[in-house]
Coordinates of C-alpha atoms and ligand atoms in Angstrom, one line a residue:
M95 CA -25.9 -22.4 17.9
M96 CA -27.2 -21.5 14.9
S97 CA -24.1 -19.9 13.6
Q98 CA -24.8 -21.0 10.0
F99 CA -27.1 -18.2 9.6
Y100 CA -24.6 -15.7 10.8
E101 CA -21.0 -14.4 9.3
P102 CA -18.6 -12.3 10.9
V103 CA -17.4 -8.9 9.2
I104 CA -13.9 -8.0 9.8
G105 CA -11.7 -5.2 9.1
L106 CA -7.9 -5.1 9.8
E107 CA -6.0 -2.4 10.9
I108 CA -2.2 -2.9 10.6
H109 CA 0.9 -0.7 12.1
A110 CA 4.4 -1.4 10.3
Q111 CA 7.5 0.1 11.6
L112 CA 9.2 1.3 8.9
L113 CA 13.1 0.0 8.5
T114 CA 14.6 3.5 8.3
K115 CA 17.7 4.2 10.1
T116 CA 16.6 7.2 11.8
K117 CA 13.3 8.7 13.0
L118 CA 10.4 10.2 11.6
F119 CA 10.9 13.8 12.3
C120 CA 14.4 14.0 13.7
G121 CA 18.0 12.2 13.3
C122 CA 17.9 9.9 16.3
S123 CA 18.5 6.3 15.4
T124 CA 15.8 3.7 15.5
Q125 CA 18.0 1.1 16.8
Y126 CA 16.0 -2.0 18.5
G127 CA 17.5 -3.0 21.7
S128 CA 19.4 0.4 22.6
P129 CA 19.9 1.4 26.4
Q130 CA 16.7 3.0 27.6
N131 CA 16.2 6.5 26.7
S132 CA 19.5 6.7 24.9
L133 CA 18.0 7.5 21.4
V134 CA 16.1 10.7 22.1
C135 CA 16.5 14.5 21.6
P136 CA 14.3 17.8 22.0
V137 CA 12.1 16.6 18.9
C138 CA 11.4 13.0 20.3
F139 CA 10.1 15.1 23.6
G140 CA 8.6 17.9 21.8
L141 CA 10.1 20.4 23.6
P142 CA 9.5 24.1 23.2
G143 CA 11.2 25.6 20.3
A144 CA 12.2 21.7 18.6
L145 CA 10.7 21.6 15.1
P146 CA 10.2 18.2 13.2
V147 CA 11.7 17.4 9.4
L148 CA 10.4 15.0 7.7
N149 CA 12.5 11.8 6.8
E150 CA 12.3 11.2 2.9
E151 CA 13.2 7.8 3.5
A152 CA 9.8 7.1 5.3
V153 CA 8.0 8.7 2.4
R154 CA 9.9 6.5 -0.2
M155 CA 8.8 3.6 1.9
A156 CA 5.2 4.3 1.8
V157 CA 5.0 5.1 -1.9
K158 CA 6.7 1.7 -2.3
L159 CA 3.9 -0.1 -0.6
A160 CA 1.3 2.0 -1.9
L161 CA 2.5 1.2 -5.6
V162 CA 2.3 -2.7 -4.8
I163 CA -1.3 -2.6 -3.2
N164 CA -2.1 -0.2 -6.4
A165 CA -3.3 2.3 -3.9
K166 CA -4.0 6.0 -5.5
I167 CA -0.9 8.1 -4.2
H168 CA -1.9 11.7 -3.3
T169 CA 0.4 14.1 -4.6
H170 CA -0.7 16.2 -1.4
S171 CA -1.1 15.1 1.9
V172 CA -1.4 16.9 5.2
F173 CA 0.0 15.8 8.6
A174 CA -2.4 16.4 11.5
R175 CA -1.7 16.0 15.3
K176 CA -3.8 13.6 17.1
N177 CA -4.2 15.1 20.6
Y178 CA -4.4 12.4 23.7
F179 CA -3.0 12.3 27.5
Y180 CA -0.9 9.4 27.8
P181 CA 2.5 9.1 29.9
D182 CA 4.1 7.7 26.7
L183 CA 3.4 10.7 24.5
P184 CA 5.2 13.8 26.1
K185 CA 4.0 16.3 23.5
G186 CA 0.4 15.5 24.3
Y187 CA -0.3 14.5 20.4
Q188 CA 0.9 12.1 18.1
I189 CA 1.7 13.6 14.7
T190 CA -0.3 11.7 12.1
Q191 CA -2.3 11.8 9.1
F192 CA -6.0 12.1 8.9
H193 CA -8.2 13.9 6.5
F194 CA -5.6 13.7 3.8
P195 CA -3.5 10.6 3.7
I196 CA -0.5 9.5 1.6
A197 CA -2.6 6.9 -0.2
T198 CA -6.3 5.8 -0.3
E199 CA -8.1 2.9 -2.0
G200 CA -5.5 0.1 -2.5
A201 CA -6.4 -3.6 -2.7
L202 CA -4.7 -7.2 -2.0
E203 CA -6.1 -10.5 -3.5
I204 CA -6.0 -13.4 -1.3
E205 CA -6.7 -17.4 -1.6
V206 CA -8.3 -19.2 0.9
N207 CA -9.1 -22.9 0.1
D208 CA -8.7 -22.1 -3.6
I209 CA -11.2 -19.3 -3.3
K210 CA -9.6 -15.8 -4.6
K211 CA -11.1 -12.7 -3.1
T212 CA -9.9 -8.9 -3.1
I213 CA -9.8 -7.1 -0.1
G214 CA -10.0 -3.4 -0.3
I215 CA -7.4 -1.1 1.7
E216 CA -9.0 2.0 2.7
R217 CA -5.9 4.4 3.5
I218 CA -2.2 4.5 4.3
N219 CA -0.8 6.7 6.4
L220 CA 2.7 8.0 8.3
E221 CA 3.1 8.6 11.6
E222 CA 5.1 8.5 14.7
D223 CA 5.2 5.7 17.2
A224 CA 4.7 6.9 21.0
G225 CA 7.1 5.7 23.6
K226 CA 6.9 2.4 25.9
S227 CA 5.8 2.2 29.3
I228 CA 7.7 -0.5 31.5
H229 CA 5.5 -2.0 34.2
E230 CA 7.6 -4.9 34.7
G231 CA 11.5 -5.9 35.5
M232 CA 12.6 -2.8 37.7
E233 CA 13.1 -3.6 41.5
D234 CA 10.1 -0.9 42.5
S235 CA 7.8 -2.1 39.7
S236 CA 5.4 -2.7 42.2
E237 CA 5.0 0.8 43.1
K238 CA 6.3 2.6 39.8
T239 CA 6.0 2.6 36.1
Y240 CA 9.1 3.7 34.0
L241 CA 8.9 5.2 30.9
D242 CA 11.5 4.4 27.6
F243 CA 11.2 7.2 25.1
N244 CA 13.4 5.5 22.3
R245 CA 10.4 4.3 20.3
S246 CA 8.9 7.9 20.3
G247 CA 9.1 9.1 16.9
V248 CA 10.0 6.0 14.9
P249 CA 8.0 5.8 11.7
L250 CA 5.1 3.6 11.2
L251 CA 2.6 2.6 8.3
E252 CA -0.9 2.9 9.6
I253 CA -2.7 0.7 7.2
V254 CA -6.4 0.4 7.3
G255 CA -8.2 -2.5 5.6
K256 CA -11.9 -2.3 4.8
P257 CA -14.2 -4.4 6.6
E258 CA -14.2 -7.0 3.4
I259 CA -13.2 -10.1 5.6
N260 CA -15.5 -12.8 6.5
S261 CA -13.6 -15.4 8.7
P262 CA -10.4 -15.7 11.1
D263 CA -9.2 -18.0 7.9
E264 CA -9.2 -14.8 5.5
A265 CA -7.9 -12.8 8.4
V266 CA -4.7 -14.6 9.1
E267 CA -4.5 -15.0 5.4
F268 CA -4.7 -11.6 4.6
L269 CA -1.9 -10.3 7.4
Q270 CA 0.3 -13.2 6.3
L271 CA 0.1 -11.7 2.9
F272 CA 0.9 -8.3 4.0
R273 CA 3.8 -9.2 5.9
T274 CA 5.4 -11.1 3.4
I275 CA 4.9 -8.0 0.9
L276 CA 6.4 -5.9 3.3
Q277 CA 9.2 -8.1 3.8
Y278 CA 9.7 -8.3 0.4
L279 CA 10.0 -4.5 0.0
E280 CA 12.3 -4.4 2.9
I281 CA 10.3 -1.8 4.4
C282 CA 9.6 -3.5 7.8
D283 CA 10.8 -6.7 9.1
G284 CA 7.2 -8.3 10.2
N285 CA 8.6 -9.5 13.4
M286 CA 5.0 -9.4 15.5
E287 CA 6.7 -10.5 19.0
E288 CA 8.8 -7.6 19.0
G289 CA 6.1 -5.5 17.9
S290 CA 7.2 -4.0 14.6
L291 CA 4.2 -5.4 12.8
R292 CA 1.0 -4.7 14.8
C293 CA -2.4 -5.7 14.2
D294 CA -5.8 -4.8 15.9
A295 CA -9.2 -6.1 14.3
N296 CA -12.7 -4.9 14.3
L297 CA -15.6 -7.3 14.2
S298 CA -19.4 -7.4 13.8
I299 CA -21.8 -10.0 13.0
R300 CA -24.8 -9.9 10.6
K301 CA -27.2 -12.5 9.2
K302 CA -25.9 -13.9 6.1
G303 CA -27.4 -12.0 3.0
V304 CA -27.9 -8.8 5.0
T305 CA -25.6 -6.2 3.7
E306 CA -26.4 -3.6 6.6
L307 CA -23.2 -3.8 9.3
G308 CA -23.8 -4.6 12.8
V309 CA -22.4 -3.1 16.1
K310 CA -18.3 -3.4 15.8
T311 CA -16.3 -4.2 18.7
E312 CA -12.6 -3.5 18.1
I313 CA -10.1 -6.0 19.3
K314 CA -6.2 -5.3 20.7
N315 CA -3.4 -7.2 21.7
L316 CA -3.3 -9.8 18.5
N317 CA 0.5 -10.0 18.4
S318 CA 0.7 -13.4 16.5
F319 CA -1.3 -15.1 13.6
R320 CA -2.5 -17.6 16.0
F321 CA -4.1 -15.2 18.6
L322 CA -5.6 -13.2 15.7
H323 CA -7.2 -16.7 14.4
K324 CA -8.3 -17.4 18.1
A325 CA -9.6 -13.9 19.1
L326 CA -11.8 -13.5 16.0
E327 CA -13.1 -17.0 16.5
F328 CA -14.0 -16.6 20.0
E329 CA -15.6 -12.7 19.4
T330 CA -17.4 -14.2 16.5
Q331 CA -18.9 -16.9 18.7
R332 CA -19.4 -14.2 21.6
Q333 CA -21.5 -12.0 19.2
I334 CA -23.5 -14.5 17.6
K335 CA -24.5 -15.5 21.4
L336 CA -25.6 -12.2 22.2
L337 CA -27.8 -11.9 19.4
E338 CA -29.3 -15.3 19.4
D339 CA -29.9 -14.4 23.0
G340 CA -31.5 -11.1 22.3
K341 CA -29.0 -9.0 23.6
A342 CA -27.1 -6.2 22.1
V343 CA -23.7 -6.0 21.2
R344 CA -21.8 -3.2 22.8
H345 CA -19.5 -0.8 20.7
E346 CA -16.2 -1.2 22.5
T347 CA -12.4 -1.8 22.4
R348 CA -12.0 -5.6 23.7
L349 CA -8.4 -6.9 24.8
W350 CA -7.4 -10.5 23.8
D351 CA -6.1 -12.4 26.8
S352 CA -4.1 -15.2 25.6
R353 CA -3.7 -17.0 29.1
R354 CA -7.7 -17.3 29.4
G355 CA -8.3 -17.6 25.7
E356 CA -11.1 -14.8 25.4
T357 CA -11.6 -11.3 24.5
R358 CA -12.5 -9.0 27.5
P359 CA -13.9 -5.4 27.8
M360 CA -11.2 -2.7 28.1
R361 CA -13.0 0.5 27.1
S362 CA -16.4 1.6 26.2
K363 CA -16.3 3.6 22.9
E364 CA -19.0 6.1 24.4
E365 CA -16.4 7.4 26.9
A366 CA -14.1 7.4 24.1
H367 CA -12.3 10.8 23.8
D368 CA -12.1 13.4 21.0
Y369 CA -8.6 13.6 19.5
R370 CA -9.5 17.2 18.2
Y371 CA -7.5 16.4 15.0
F372 CA -6.2 19.7 13.6
P373 CA -3.0 20.1 10.7
E374 CA 0.3 19.9 12.4
P375 CA 1.6 23.6 12.3
D376 CA 5.2 22.8 12.1
L377 CA 5.0 20.7 9.0
P378 CA 4.0 21.7 5.2
P379 CA 1.9 19.8 3.6
L380 CA 3.6 16.8 1.9
I381 CA 4.0 17.1 -1.8
I382 CA 4.8 13.9 -3.9
T383 CA 5.6 14.5 -7.4
E384 CA 5.4 12.1 -10.2
E385 CA 8.9 12.3 -11.0
F386 CA 9.5 10.7 -7.3
I387 CA 6.8 8.1 -8.0
S388 CA 8.3 7.0 -10.9
Q389 CA 11.6 6.9 -9.2
V390 CA 10.3 4.8 -6.5
K391 CA 8.8 2.5 -9.2
E392 CA 12.0 1.8 -10.7
T393 CA 13.5 0.6 -7.2
L394 CA 10.7 -2.1 -6.6
P395 CA 11.5 -5.6 -6.6
E396 CA 9.8 -8.6 -8.1
S397 CA 6.4 -9.0 -5.9
P398 CA 6.0 -12.5 -4.3
Q399 CA 3.3 -13.4 -6.9
E400 CA 5.7 -12.3 -10.0
K401 CA 8.4 -14.5 -8.3
R402 CA 6.1 -17.5 -7.7
A403 CA 5.3 -17.5 -11.2
R404 CA 8.8 -17.2 -12.4
L405 CA 10.1 -19.9 -10.5
I406 CA 7.1 -22.6 -11.6
E407 CA 8.1 -21.2 -15.1
E408 CA 11.7 -21.1 -15.1
Y409 CA 12.4 -24.3 -12.8
Q410 CA 9.6 -26.4 -13.7
I411 CA 8.9 -26.8 -9.8
P412 CA 5.1 -27.6 -8.6
V413 CA 2.9 -24.6 -7.5
Y414 CA 3.0 -25.6 -3.9
D415 CA 6.8 -25.6 -3.8
A416 CA 7.1 -22.1 -5.3
K417 CA 4.4 -21.2 -2.6
V418 CA 6.7 -22.1 0.0
L419 CA 9.7 -20.9 -1.6
T420 CA 8.7 -17.3 -1.9
S421 CA 7.4 -17.3 1.3
S422 CA 10.3 -14.9 1.8
R423 CA 12.5 -13.3 -0.7
R424 CA 15.8 -14.3 1.1
L425 CA 14.6 -18.0 0.7
A426 CA 13.6 -17.4 -2.9
D427 CA 17.3 -16.2 -3.5
F428 CA 18.8 -19.1 -1.8
F429 CA 16.6 -21.6 -3.9
E430 CA 17.8 -19.9 -6.9
H431 CA 21.3 -19.9 -6.2
T432 CA 21.3 -23.6 -5.2
A433 CA 19.4 -24.6 -8.1
R434 CA 21.4 -22.6 -10.5
I435 CA 24.7 -24.4 -9.4
C436 CA 23.6 -28.0 -8.9
Q437 CA 21.4 -27.5 -12.0
N438 CA 18.6 -29.9 -10.3
P439 CA 15.6 -27.5 -9.1
K440 CA 13.5 -30.1 -7.8
Q441 CA 16.2 -31.7 -5.5
A442 CA 17.0 -28.4 -4.6
S443 CA 13.4 -27.6 -3.6
N444 CA 13.3 -31.1 -1.4
W445 CA 16.2 -30.2 0.3
I446 CA 15.3 -26.5 1.1
M447 CA 11.3 -27.4 2.0
R448 CA 12.2 -30.3 4.3
E449 CA 15.7 -30.4 5.8
V450 CA 16.8 -26.6 5.6
L451 CA 12.9 -25.5 6.5
Q452 CA 12.9 -28.1 9.7
Y453 CA 16.2 -26.9 10.8
L454 CA 15.1 -23.1 10.3
K455 CA 12.1 -23.9 12.5
E456 CA 13.5 -26.0 15.3
A457 CA 16.6 -23.3 15.7
N458 CA 14.0 -20.3 15.2
I459 CA 16.1 -18.6 12.9
S460 CA 15.7 -17.1 9.4
I461 CA 17.3 -18.1 6.1
D462 CA 20.0 -15.3 6.8
Q463 CA 21.4 -17.2 9.6
F464 CA 21.4 -20.5 7.9
P465 CA 24.9 -21.9 8.5
I466 CA 25.0 -24.0 5.5
Q467 CA 25.9 -21.6 2.0
A468 CA 23.7 -22.2 -1.0
E469 CA 26.8 -23.6 -2.8
D470 CA 27.6 -26.2 -0.3
L471 CA 24.1 -27.4 -0.3
A472 CA 24.3 -27.5 -4.2
E473 CA 27.8 -29.6 -3.7
L474 CA 25.8 -32.1 -1.4
I475 CA 22.9 -32.6 -4.1
L476 CA 25.5 -32.9 -7.1
L477 CA 27.5 -35.6 -4.8
I478 CA 24.3 -37.8 -4.5
E479 CA 23.4 -37.6 -8.2
K480 CA 27.1 -38.5 -9.0
K481 CA 26.6 -41.4 -6.9
E482 CA 29.6 -40.5 -4.8
T483 CA 27.2 -40.6 -1.7
S484 CA 23.7 -41.7 -0.8
L485 CA 20.7 -39.9 -0.2
R486 CA 20.2 -41.6 3.0
L487 CA 24.0 -41.0 4.0
A488 CA 23.7 -37.5 2.9
K489 CA 20.4 -37.0 4.8
E490 CA 21.4 -38.7 8.3
E491 CA 25.4 -38.3 8.3
I492 CA 26.8 -35.4 6.0
F493 CA 24.0 -32.8 6.2
P494 CA 24.0 -32.8 10.0
E495 CA 27.8 -32.9 10.0
M496 CA 27.8 -29.8 7.7
L497 CA 25.4 -27.6 10.1
Q498 CA 27.5 -28.4 13.2
T499 CA 30.9 -28.0 11.9
N500 CA 30.5 -26.0 8.2
K501 CA 32.7 -28.2 6.6
K502 CA 31.8 -29.0 2.8
A503 CA 30.1 -32.2 1.9
S504 CA 33.0 -33.6 0.0
D505 CA 35.3 -33.5 2.9
I506 CA 32.9 -35.2 5.3
V507 CA 32.6 -37.9 2.7
K508 CA 36.6 -38.0 2.7
I509 CA 37.2 -37.9 6.0
K510 CA 34.3 -40.2 7.4
G511 CA 34.6 -42.5 4.7
L512 CA 31.0 -41.8 3.7
G513 CA 31.1 -42.6 -0.1
Q514 CA 28.7 -44.7 -1.9
I515 CA 30.1 -48.2 -2.9
S516 CA 29.0 -48.5 -6.5
D517 CA 31.7 -51.3 -7.3
E518 CA 30.3 -54.3 -8.4
Q519 CA 32.8 -56.5 -7.7
K520 CA 32.6 -55.4 -4.1
I521 CA 29.1 -55.8 -3.7
K522 CA 28.9 -59.3 -5.3
A523 CA 31.5 -60.3 -2.8
I524 CA 29.1 -58.8 -0.1
I525 CA 26.2 -60.7 -1.4
H526 CA 28.1 -63.8 -1.3
Q527 CA 28.8 -63.7 2.0
V528 CA 25.3 -62.6 3.2
I529 CA 23.8 -65.4 1.3
E530 CA 26.4 -68.1 2.9
N531 CA 25.5 -66.7 6.2
N532 CA 21.8 -66.8 5.4
P533 CA 20.9 -70.4 4.1
T534 CA 17.0 -70.2 5.1
P535 CA 16.2 -67.2 3.3
L536 CA 17.8 -68.4 -0.1
K537 CA 15.7 -71.7 0.5
Q538 CA 12.9 -69.7 0.6
Y539 CA 13.7 -67.4 -2.1
L540 CA 13.9 -70.4 -4.5
E541 CA 10.9 -72.2 -3.2
G542 CA 9.0 -69.2 -4.9
K543 CA 9.1 -66.5 -1.9
Q544 CA 9.8 -63.3 -3.1
Q545 CA 9.4 -61.1 -0.1
V546 CA 12.6 -62.3 1.3
L547 CA 14.7 -60.2 -1.3
G548 CA 14.1 -57.1 0.7
F549 CA 15.4 -58.7 3.9
L550 CA 18.6 -59.8 1.9
V551 CA 18.9 -56.3 0.5
G552 CA 18.7 -54.8 4.2
Q553 CA 21.6 -57.2 5.3
V554 CA 24.0 -56.0 2.4
M555 CA 22.8 -52.6 3.5
K556 CA 23.4 -53.3 6.9
E557 CA 26.9 -55.1 6.3
T558 CA 28.1 -51.8 4.3
K559 CA 26.9 -49.5 7.1
G560 CA 24.6 -48.0 4.6
K561 CA 26.9 -47.4 1.9
A562 CA 26.1 -49.7 -0.7
N563 CA 24.3 -48.2 -3.8
P564 CA 20.8 -49.9 -3.0
Q565 CA 19.6 -49.9 -6.5
L566 CA 22.8 -51.9 -7.6
V567 CA 22.3 -54.3 -4.6
K568 CA 19.1 -55.0 -5.7
K569 CA 19.8 -55.8 -9.2
T570 CA 22.9 -57.7 -8.4
L571 CA 21.2 -59.6 -5.8
T572 CA 18.5 -60.5 -8.0
S573 CA 20.8 -61.9 -10.7
I574 CA 23.1 -63.9 -8.3
L575 CA 19.6 -65.5 -6.5
N576 CA 18.4 -66.4 -9.9
S577 CA 21.6 -67.9 -10.9
Y578 CA 21.1 -70.8 -8.3
K579 CA 17.9 -71.9 -9.6
Ligands
ZN161 ZN1 14.9 12.7 18.1
MN162 MN1 -2.0 4.7 14.4

């Protein structure tokens, strides 16, 4: 395939569920996992006479994001009805923003393979979520579909990116960065599996060097970074093949089928409905004052990029470490807390990047649920530094024990006798014992075979169950061996 002559043009549309306590237009709770249809009221259903009232907290969150991506915040925006019929939408319309969204013209800088690139963001708007159809899990699911309206009216931010992404890698990087920002701002938990962060993509193909856009398809059901990457890769190849074969790309909506690893048509855009948008008569225009914007500005936390730069500067850690550690705000906090107590940022970073992250990954939990406190990890690092235990014992015995029992490192060292042997007399005695038991290596060493040194060090470590200070063993052993010469 002549794919080197073509490039994909990709735009992402993101829906982020906002972490407000209550819904966008009523006081119902947004609690995830509550019993079905327990968080509903007349406003959720759009019953006659029920009037929506805008949740100020959701507006605040939208403004936060708009500020961080340098978007233009509109002091005057308008809610609109998007009309369509679907069982999970009892009102027959979704309240969203159309002609006058809350913010437009933002941008986000991504970096792929050391190349920086700015991706534009066309618009951000507030809208309500729909309910949920339940097709499985009920005893008569083969005949009936059930509806759960707990989600109807939950606030969403719809973020429409410009079609300025040119590879699946860039798309994944863009979405990852976006998720990190939402999590930093604590306005969305970013959980793609539970659907609190959703992503659709549109993709078209063009010959490299050409500026006009080709016919695009929209791809839905991309609920993980892996699926996003795979779906875009598949769709790129599918469209290139059509063009190469002299066929046309159809403007349609396609669904990513993760089991088959392909996108397939869902509905054609020609038969798409007209949403008949019109201003929501039950809500006044949303007016955002400069004063409100500056208040929100004061509550903004340090951005991931700012934090990254500060960690490199303040703790002298490598760029790579800073990048990993700032992947979540809580992880960065955990690092800073540990580093400040043990006064050894590089060791703190090493432990977090290897042992801690590996544990989080295996247990599939976040740093908030990590069983060891930052001060306890710092204590372990200090014990190693003061040579009260060895790095090996710390990794193989103490750290796993801390994870399991929640005990402090110093207590585990005391109880289990995992202290490091740094007493030279003790080590000398063991070395003499080892040499006595192994006459051949000694002879070989005296004949000039330096390699047996490692074997003898190993024997001493074995004899002490790994508790001897290895540097001290090597030094003492060398001087004893040389005394035989
Ligand atoms: Zn309600
Ligand atoms: Mn939407």
